[in-house]
mmCIF file of C-alpha atoms in Angstrom:
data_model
loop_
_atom_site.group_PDB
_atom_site.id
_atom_site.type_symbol
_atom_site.label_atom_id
_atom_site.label_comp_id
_atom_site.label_asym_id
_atom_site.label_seq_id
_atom_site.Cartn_x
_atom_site.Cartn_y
_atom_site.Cartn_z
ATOM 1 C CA UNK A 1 21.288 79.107 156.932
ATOM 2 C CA UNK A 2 23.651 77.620 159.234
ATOM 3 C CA UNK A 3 27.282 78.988 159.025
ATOM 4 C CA UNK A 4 29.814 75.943 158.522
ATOM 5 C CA UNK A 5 33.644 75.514 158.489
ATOM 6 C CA UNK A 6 34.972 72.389 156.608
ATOM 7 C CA UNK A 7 37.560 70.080 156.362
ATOM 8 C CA UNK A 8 39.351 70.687 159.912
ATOM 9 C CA UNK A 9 41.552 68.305 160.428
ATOM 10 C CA UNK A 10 41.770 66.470 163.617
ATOM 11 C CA UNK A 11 44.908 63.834 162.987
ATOM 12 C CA UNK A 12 47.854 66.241 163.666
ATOM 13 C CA UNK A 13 50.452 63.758 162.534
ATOM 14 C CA UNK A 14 48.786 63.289 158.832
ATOM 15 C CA UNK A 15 46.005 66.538 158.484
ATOM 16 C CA UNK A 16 46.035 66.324 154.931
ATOM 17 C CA UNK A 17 44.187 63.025 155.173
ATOM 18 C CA UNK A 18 40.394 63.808 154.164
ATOM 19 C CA UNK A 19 39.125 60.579 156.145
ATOM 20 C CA UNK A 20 40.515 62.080 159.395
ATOM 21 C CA UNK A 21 38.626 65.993 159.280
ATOM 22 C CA UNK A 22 35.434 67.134 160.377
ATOM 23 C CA UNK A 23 32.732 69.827 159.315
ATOM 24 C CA UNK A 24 31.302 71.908 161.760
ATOM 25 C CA UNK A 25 27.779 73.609 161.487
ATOM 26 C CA UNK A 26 26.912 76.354 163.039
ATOM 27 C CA UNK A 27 23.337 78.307 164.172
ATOM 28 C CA UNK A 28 23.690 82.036 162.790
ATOM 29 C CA UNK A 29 24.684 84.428 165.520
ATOM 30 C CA UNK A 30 22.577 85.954 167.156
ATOM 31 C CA UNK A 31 22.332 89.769 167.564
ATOM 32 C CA UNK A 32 20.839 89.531 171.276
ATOM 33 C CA UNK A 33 23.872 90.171 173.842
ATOM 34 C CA UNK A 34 21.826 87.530 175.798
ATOM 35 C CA UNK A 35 21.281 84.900 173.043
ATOM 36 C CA UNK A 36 24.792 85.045 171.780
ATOM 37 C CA UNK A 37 26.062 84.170 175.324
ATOM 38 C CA UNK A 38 23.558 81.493 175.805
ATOM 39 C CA UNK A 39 24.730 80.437 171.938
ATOM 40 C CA UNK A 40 28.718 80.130 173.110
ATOM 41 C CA UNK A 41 28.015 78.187 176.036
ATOM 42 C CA UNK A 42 25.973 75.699 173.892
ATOM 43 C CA UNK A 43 26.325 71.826 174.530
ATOM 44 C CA UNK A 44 27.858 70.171 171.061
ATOM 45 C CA UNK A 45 26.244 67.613 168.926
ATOM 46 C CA UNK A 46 28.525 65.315 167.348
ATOM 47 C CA UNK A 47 27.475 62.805 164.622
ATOM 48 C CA UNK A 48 29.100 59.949 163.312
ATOM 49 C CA UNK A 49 27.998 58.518 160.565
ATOM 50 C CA UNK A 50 27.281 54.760 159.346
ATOM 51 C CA UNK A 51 28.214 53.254 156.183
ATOM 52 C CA UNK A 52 28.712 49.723 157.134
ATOM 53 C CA UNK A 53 32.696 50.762 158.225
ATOM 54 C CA UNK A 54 33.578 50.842 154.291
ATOM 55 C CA UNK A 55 31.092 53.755 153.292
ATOM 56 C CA UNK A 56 29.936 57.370 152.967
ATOM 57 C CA UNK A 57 31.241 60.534 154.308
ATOM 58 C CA UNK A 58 30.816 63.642 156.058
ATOM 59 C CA UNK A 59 29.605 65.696 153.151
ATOM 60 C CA UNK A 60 26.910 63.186 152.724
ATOM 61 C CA UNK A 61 25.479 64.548 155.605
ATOM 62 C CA UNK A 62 25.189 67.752 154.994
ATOM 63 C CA UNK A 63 21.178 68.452 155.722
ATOM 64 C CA UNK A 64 21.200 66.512 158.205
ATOM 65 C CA UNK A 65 23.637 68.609 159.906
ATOM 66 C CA UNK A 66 21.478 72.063 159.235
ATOM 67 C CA UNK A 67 18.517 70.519 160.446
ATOM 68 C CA UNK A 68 19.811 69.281 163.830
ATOM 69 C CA UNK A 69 21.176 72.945 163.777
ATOM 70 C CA UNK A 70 18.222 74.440 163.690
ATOM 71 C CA UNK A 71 15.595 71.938 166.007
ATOM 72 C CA UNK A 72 18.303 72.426 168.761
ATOM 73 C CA UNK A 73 20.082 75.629 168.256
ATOM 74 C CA UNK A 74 23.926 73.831 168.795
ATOM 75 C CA UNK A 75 26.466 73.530 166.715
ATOM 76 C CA UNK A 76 26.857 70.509 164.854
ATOM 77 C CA UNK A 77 30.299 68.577 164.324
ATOM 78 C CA UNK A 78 29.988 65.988 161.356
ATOM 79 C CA UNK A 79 33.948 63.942 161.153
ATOM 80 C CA UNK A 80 34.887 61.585 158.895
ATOM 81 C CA UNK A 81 37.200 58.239 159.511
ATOM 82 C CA UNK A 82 38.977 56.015 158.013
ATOM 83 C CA UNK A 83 37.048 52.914 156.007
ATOM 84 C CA UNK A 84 37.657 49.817 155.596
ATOM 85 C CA UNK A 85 37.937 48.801 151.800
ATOM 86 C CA UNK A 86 35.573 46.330 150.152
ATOM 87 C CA UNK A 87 36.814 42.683 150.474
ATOM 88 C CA UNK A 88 39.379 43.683 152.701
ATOM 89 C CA UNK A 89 41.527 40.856 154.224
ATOM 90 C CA UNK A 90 44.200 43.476 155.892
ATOM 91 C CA UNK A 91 43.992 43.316 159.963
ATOM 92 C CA UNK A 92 45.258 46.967 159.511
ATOM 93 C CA UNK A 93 41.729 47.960 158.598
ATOM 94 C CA UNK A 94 39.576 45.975 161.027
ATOM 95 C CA UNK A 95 37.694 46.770 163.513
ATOM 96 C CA UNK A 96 38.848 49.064 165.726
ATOM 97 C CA UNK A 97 40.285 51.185 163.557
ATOM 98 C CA UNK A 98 36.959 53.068 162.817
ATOM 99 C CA UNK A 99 36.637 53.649 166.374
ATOM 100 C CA UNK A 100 40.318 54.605 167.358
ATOM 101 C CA UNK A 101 39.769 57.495 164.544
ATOM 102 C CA UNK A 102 36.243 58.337 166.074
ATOM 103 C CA UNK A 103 38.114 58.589 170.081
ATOM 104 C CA UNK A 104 40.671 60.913 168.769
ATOM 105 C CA UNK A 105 38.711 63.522 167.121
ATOM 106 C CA UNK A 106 36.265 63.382 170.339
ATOM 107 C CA UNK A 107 39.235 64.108 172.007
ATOM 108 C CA UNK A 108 40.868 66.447 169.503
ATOM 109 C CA UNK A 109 37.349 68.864 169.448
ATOM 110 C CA UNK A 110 36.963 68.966 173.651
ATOM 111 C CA UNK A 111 40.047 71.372 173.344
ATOM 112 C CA UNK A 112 39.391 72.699 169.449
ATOM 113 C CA UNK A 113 39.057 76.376 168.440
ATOM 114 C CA UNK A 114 38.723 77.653 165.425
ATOM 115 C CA UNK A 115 41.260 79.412 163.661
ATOM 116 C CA UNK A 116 40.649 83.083 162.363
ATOM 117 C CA UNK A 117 39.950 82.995 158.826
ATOM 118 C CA UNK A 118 39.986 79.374 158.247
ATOM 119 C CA UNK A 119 38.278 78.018 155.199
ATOM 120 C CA UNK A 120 37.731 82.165 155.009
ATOM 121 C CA UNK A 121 35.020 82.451 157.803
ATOM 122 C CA UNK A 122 36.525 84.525 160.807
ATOM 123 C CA UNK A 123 36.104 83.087 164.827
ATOM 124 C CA UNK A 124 33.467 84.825 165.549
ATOM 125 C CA UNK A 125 32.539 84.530 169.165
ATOM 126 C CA UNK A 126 29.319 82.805 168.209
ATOM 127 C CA UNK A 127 31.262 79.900 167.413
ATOM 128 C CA UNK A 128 32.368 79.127 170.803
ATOM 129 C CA UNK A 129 30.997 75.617 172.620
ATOM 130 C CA UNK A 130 30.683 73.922 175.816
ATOM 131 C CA UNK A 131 33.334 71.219 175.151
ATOM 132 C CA UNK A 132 32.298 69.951 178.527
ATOM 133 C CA UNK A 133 28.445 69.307 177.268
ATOM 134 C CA UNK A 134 28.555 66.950 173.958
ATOM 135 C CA UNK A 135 26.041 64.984 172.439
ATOM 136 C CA UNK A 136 26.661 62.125 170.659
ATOM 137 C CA UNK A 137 24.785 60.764 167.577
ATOM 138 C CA UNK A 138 25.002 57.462 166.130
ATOM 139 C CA UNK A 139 23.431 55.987 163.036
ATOM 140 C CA UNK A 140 24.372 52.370 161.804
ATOM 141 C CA UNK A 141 27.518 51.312 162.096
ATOM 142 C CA UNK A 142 28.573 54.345 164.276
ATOM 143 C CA UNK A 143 26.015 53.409 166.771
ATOM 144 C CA UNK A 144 28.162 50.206 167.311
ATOM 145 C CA UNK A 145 30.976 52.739 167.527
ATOM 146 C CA UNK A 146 30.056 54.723 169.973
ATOM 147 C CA UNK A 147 28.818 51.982 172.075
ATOM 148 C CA UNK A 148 32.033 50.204 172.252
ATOM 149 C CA UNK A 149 33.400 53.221 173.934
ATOM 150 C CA UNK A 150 30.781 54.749 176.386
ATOM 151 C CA UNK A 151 30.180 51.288 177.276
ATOM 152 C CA UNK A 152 32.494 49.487 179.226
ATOM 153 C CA UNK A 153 34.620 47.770 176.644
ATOM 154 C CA UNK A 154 37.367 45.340 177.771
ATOM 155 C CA UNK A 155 39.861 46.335 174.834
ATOM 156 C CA UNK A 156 41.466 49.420 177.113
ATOM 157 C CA UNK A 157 42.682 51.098 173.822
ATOM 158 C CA UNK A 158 39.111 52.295 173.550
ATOM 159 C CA UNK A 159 38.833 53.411 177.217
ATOM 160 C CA UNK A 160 37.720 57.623 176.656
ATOM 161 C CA UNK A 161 39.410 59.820 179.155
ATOM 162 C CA UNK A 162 37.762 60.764 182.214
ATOM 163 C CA UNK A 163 37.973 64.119 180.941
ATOM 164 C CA UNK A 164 35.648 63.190 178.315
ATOM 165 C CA UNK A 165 33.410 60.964 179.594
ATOM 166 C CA UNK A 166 32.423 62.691 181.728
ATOM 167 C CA UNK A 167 31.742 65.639 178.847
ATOM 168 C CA UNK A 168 29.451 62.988 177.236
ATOM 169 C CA UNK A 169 25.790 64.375 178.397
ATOM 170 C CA UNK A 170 23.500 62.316 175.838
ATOM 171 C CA UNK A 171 23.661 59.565 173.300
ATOM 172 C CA UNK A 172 21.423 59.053 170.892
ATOM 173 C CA UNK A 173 21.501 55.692 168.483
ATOM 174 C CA UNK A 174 19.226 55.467 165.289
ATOM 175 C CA UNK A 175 19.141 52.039 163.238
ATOM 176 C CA UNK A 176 22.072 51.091 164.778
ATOM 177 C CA UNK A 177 23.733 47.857 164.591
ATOM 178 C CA UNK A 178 24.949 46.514 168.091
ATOM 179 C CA UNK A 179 24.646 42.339 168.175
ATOM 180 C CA UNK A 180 26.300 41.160 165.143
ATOM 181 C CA UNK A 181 25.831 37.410 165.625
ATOM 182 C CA UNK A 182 21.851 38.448 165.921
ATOM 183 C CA UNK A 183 22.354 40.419 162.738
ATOM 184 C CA UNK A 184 23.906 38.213 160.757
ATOM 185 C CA UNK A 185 21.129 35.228 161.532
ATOM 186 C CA UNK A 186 18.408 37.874 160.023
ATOM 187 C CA UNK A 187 21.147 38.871 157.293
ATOM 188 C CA UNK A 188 23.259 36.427 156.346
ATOM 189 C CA UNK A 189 24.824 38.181 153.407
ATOM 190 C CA UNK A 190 25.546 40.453 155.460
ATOM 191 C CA UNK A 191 28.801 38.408 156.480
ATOM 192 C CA UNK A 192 30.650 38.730 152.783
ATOM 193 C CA UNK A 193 29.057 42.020 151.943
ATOM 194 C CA UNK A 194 30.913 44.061 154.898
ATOM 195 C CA UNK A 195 31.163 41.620 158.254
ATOM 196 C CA UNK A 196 34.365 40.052 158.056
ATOM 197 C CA UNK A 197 35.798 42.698 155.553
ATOM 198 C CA UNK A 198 35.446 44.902 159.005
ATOM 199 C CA UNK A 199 36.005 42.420 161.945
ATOM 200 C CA UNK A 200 37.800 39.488 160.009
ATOM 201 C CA UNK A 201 37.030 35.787 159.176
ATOM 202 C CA UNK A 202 35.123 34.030 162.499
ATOM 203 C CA UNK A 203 32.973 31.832 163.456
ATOM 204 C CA UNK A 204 30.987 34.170 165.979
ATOM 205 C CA UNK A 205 31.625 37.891 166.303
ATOM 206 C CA UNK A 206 30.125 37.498 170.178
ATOM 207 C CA UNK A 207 32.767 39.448 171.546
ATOM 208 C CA UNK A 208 31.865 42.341 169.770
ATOM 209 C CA UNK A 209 28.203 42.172 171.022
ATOM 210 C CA UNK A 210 27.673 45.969 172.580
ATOM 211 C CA UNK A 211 24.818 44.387 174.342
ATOM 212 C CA UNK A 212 26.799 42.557 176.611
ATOM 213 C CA UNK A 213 29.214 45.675 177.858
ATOM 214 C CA UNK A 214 28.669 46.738 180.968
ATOM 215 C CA UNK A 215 28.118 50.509 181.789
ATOM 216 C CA UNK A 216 30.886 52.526 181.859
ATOM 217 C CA UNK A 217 32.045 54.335 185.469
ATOM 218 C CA UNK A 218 31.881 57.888 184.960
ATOM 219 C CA UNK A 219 33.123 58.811 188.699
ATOM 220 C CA UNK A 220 30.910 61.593 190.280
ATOM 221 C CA UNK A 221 29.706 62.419 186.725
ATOM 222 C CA UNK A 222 25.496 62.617 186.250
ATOM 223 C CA UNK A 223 24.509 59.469 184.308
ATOM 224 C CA UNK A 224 24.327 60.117 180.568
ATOM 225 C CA UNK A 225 21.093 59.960 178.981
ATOM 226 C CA UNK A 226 20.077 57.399 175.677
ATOM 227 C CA UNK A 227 17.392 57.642 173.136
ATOM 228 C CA UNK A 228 17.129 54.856 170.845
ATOM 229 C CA UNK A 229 15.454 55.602 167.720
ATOM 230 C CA UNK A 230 14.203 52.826 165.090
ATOM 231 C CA UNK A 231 12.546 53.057 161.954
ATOM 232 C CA UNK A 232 9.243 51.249 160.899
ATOM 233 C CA UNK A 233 10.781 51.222 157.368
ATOM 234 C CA UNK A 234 14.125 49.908 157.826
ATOM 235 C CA UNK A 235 14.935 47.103 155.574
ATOM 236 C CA UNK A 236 18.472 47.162 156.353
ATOM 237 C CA UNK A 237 18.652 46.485 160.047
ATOM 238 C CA UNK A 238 15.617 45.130 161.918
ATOM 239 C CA UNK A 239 14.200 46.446 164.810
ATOM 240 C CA UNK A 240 15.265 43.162 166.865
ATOM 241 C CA UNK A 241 18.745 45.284 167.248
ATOM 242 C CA UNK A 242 17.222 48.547 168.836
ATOM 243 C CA UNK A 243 15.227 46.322 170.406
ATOM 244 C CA UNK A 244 18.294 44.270 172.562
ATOM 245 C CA UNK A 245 20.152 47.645 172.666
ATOM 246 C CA UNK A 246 17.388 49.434 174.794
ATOM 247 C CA UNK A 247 16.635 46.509 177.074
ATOM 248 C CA UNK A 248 20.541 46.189 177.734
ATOM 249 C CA UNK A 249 20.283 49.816 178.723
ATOM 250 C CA UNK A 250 17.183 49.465 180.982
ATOM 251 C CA UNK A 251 19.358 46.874 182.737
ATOM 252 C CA UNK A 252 22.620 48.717 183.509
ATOM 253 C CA UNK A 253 21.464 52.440 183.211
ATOM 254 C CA UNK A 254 18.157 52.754 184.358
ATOM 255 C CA UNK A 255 14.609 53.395 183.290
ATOM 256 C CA UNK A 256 15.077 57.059 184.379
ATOM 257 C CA UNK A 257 18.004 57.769 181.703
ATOM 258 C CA UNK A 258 16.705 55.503 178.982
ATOM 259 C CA UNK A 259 13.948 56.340 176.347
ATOM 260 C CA UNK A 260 13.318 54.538 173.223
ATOM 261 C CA UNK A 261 11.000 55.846 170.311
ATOM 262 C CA UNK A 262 9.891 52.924 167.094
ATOM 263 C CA UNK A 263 6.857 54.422 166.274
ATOM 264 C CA UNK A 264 7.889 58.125 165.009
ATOM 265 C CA UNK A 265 10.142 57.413 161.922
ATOM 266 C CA UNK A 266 9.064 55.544 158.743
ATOM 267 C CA UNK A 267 11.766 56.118 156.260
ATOM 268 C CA UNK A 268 14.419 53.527 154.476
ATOM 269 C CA UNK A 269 17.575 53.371 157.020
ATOM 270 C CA UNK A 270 19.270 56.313 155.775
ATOM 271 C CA UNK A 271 16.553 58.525 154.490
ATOM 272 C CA UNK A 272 15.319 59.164 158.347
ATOM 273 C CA UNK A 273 18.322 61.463 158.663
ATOM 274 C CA UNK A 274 17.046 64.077 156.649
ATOM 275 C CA UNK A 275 13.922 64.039 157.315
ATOM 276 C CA UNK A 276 12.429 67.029 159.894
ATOM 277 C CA UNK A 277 11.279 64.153 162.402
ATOM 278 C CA UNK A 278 14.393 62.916 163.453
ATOM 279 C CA UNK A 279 15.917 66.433 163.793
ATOM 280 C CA UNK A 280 12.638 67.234 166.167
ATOM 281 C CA UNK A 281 13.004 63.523 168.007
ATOM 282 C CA UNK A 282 16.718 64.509 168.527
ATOM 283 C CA UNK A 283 15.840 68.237 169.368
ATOM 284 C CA UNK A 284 13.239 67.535 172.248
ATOM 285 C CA UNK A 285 15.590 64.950 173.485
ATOM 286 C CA UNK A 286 18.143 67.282 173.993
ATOM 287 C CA UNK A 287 16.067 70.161 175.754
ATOM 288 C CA UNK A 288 15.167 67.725 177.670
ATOM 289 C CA UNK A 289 17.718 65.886 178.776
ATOM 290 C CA UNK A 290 20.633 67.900 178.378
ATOM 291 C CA UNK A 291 20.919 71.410 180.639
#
């Protein structure tokens, strides 16, 4: 079983607050002098989960975690962030707060090592990384996330370092939500159930349409590589989103970094992440993409 270390915190100016700490998983060292070098020089997988921006949390995620441990053999960072509360009204918790909290543990991990005996687990050397080779998973909500910062967004307070975008290797979205305006007109409850409790009271949410971002320069960096992933049983978010999303990417990325999969996963929104298939989808992905 995967080796873990909990509740790190990654806001240094408040790191008793739970919504701002990660998990990190671990594969179990290996006794091979080879294999344990190849293990501390492993790319990181980072995900973020969804919730609508006013749900779940990093513990919810658990199995999902171990599994994407053990289809790709890297460690697995799981964070939380702050939410916003249900009928909110308070700019303080709109949109993008989520994402602000998302940039700075990216940032905050790039340069994290763990501490000897934290949470009673030693730093082993096994639980090195290549902070220079992350992987970023979306799901939901979080695939909006990350897509408002490895896209070019024109709000510069989400603008990633060069440092780390250029660390960003591979991005994978599943069910994610990325055109809001399209989603609401398939959903409209969607609007007073979590909508304008995240992004306030408007007309049109247009300018928070991912799909219209350009791609983001990355200077002499190798492009980063997308898979979009979409369930056949999602009842929460239609395909019509993964759909836009991947045909936005074709257009500024390329069909050569680019791969989208709707056929593989059947589950209910959430109940693809723990299933062994999109562990596998994101496994293969990675040893393929990501070197």
């Amino acid at each position: 079983m995967a080796a873990v270390l909990t509740n790190i915190s990654y806001c240094l100016t408040n790191p008793e607050d739970d919504l701002r700490q990660f998990d990190i998983y671990y594969p179990e060292p290996s006794k091979s002098t080879e294999e344990s070098q190849s293990q501390s020089s492993s790319s990181l997988i980072c995900f973020i989960h969804g919730g609508a921006w006013r749900s779940e949390d990093k513990r919810d995620h658990e199995q999902t975690a171990r599994n994407l441990v053990k289809a790709t053999g890297c460690p697995v960072a799981v964070p939380n962030y702050r939410l916003t509360p249900r009928n909110n009204t308070d700019p303080a918790f709109f949109h993008p707060m989520h994402v602000l909290d998302m940039l700075q543990f990216l940032s905050f991990i790039r340069g994290w090592k763990p501490a000897p005996s934290s949470n009673g687990a030693s730093a082993d050397g096994h639980r090195a990384f290549n902070s220079n080779s992350l992987i970023l998973l979306g799901h939901s909500c979080s695939a909006h996330m990350l897509a408002s910062v490895f896209l070019h967004n024109p709000d510069s307070r989400l603008a990633p370092s060069p440092e780390l975008a250029s660390a960003v290797k591979a991005i994978v979205f599943s069910e994610g939500i990325f055109d809001i305006d399209l989603l609401l007109a398939r959903f409209p409850d969607y609007r007073g159930w979590f909508v304008e409790a995240a992004f306030g009271a408007a007309p049109s949410f247009d300018e928070y349409s991912v799909v219209k971002y350009p791609l983001l320069s990355r200077g002499s960096s190798s492009p980063i590589s997308w898979l979009v992933l979409h369930s056949k049983g999602d009842t929460l978010v239609d395909q019509s989103q993964s759909d836009a999303m991947f045909a936005h990417l074709l257009d500024i990325a390329g069909p050569e970094n680019v791969s989208l999969n709707v056929d593989s996963l059947k589950e209910e929104h959430n109940d693809i992440l723990a299933t062994d298939t999109y562990a596998n989808l994101v496994g293969d992905f990675v040893k393929k993409h990501v070197h």
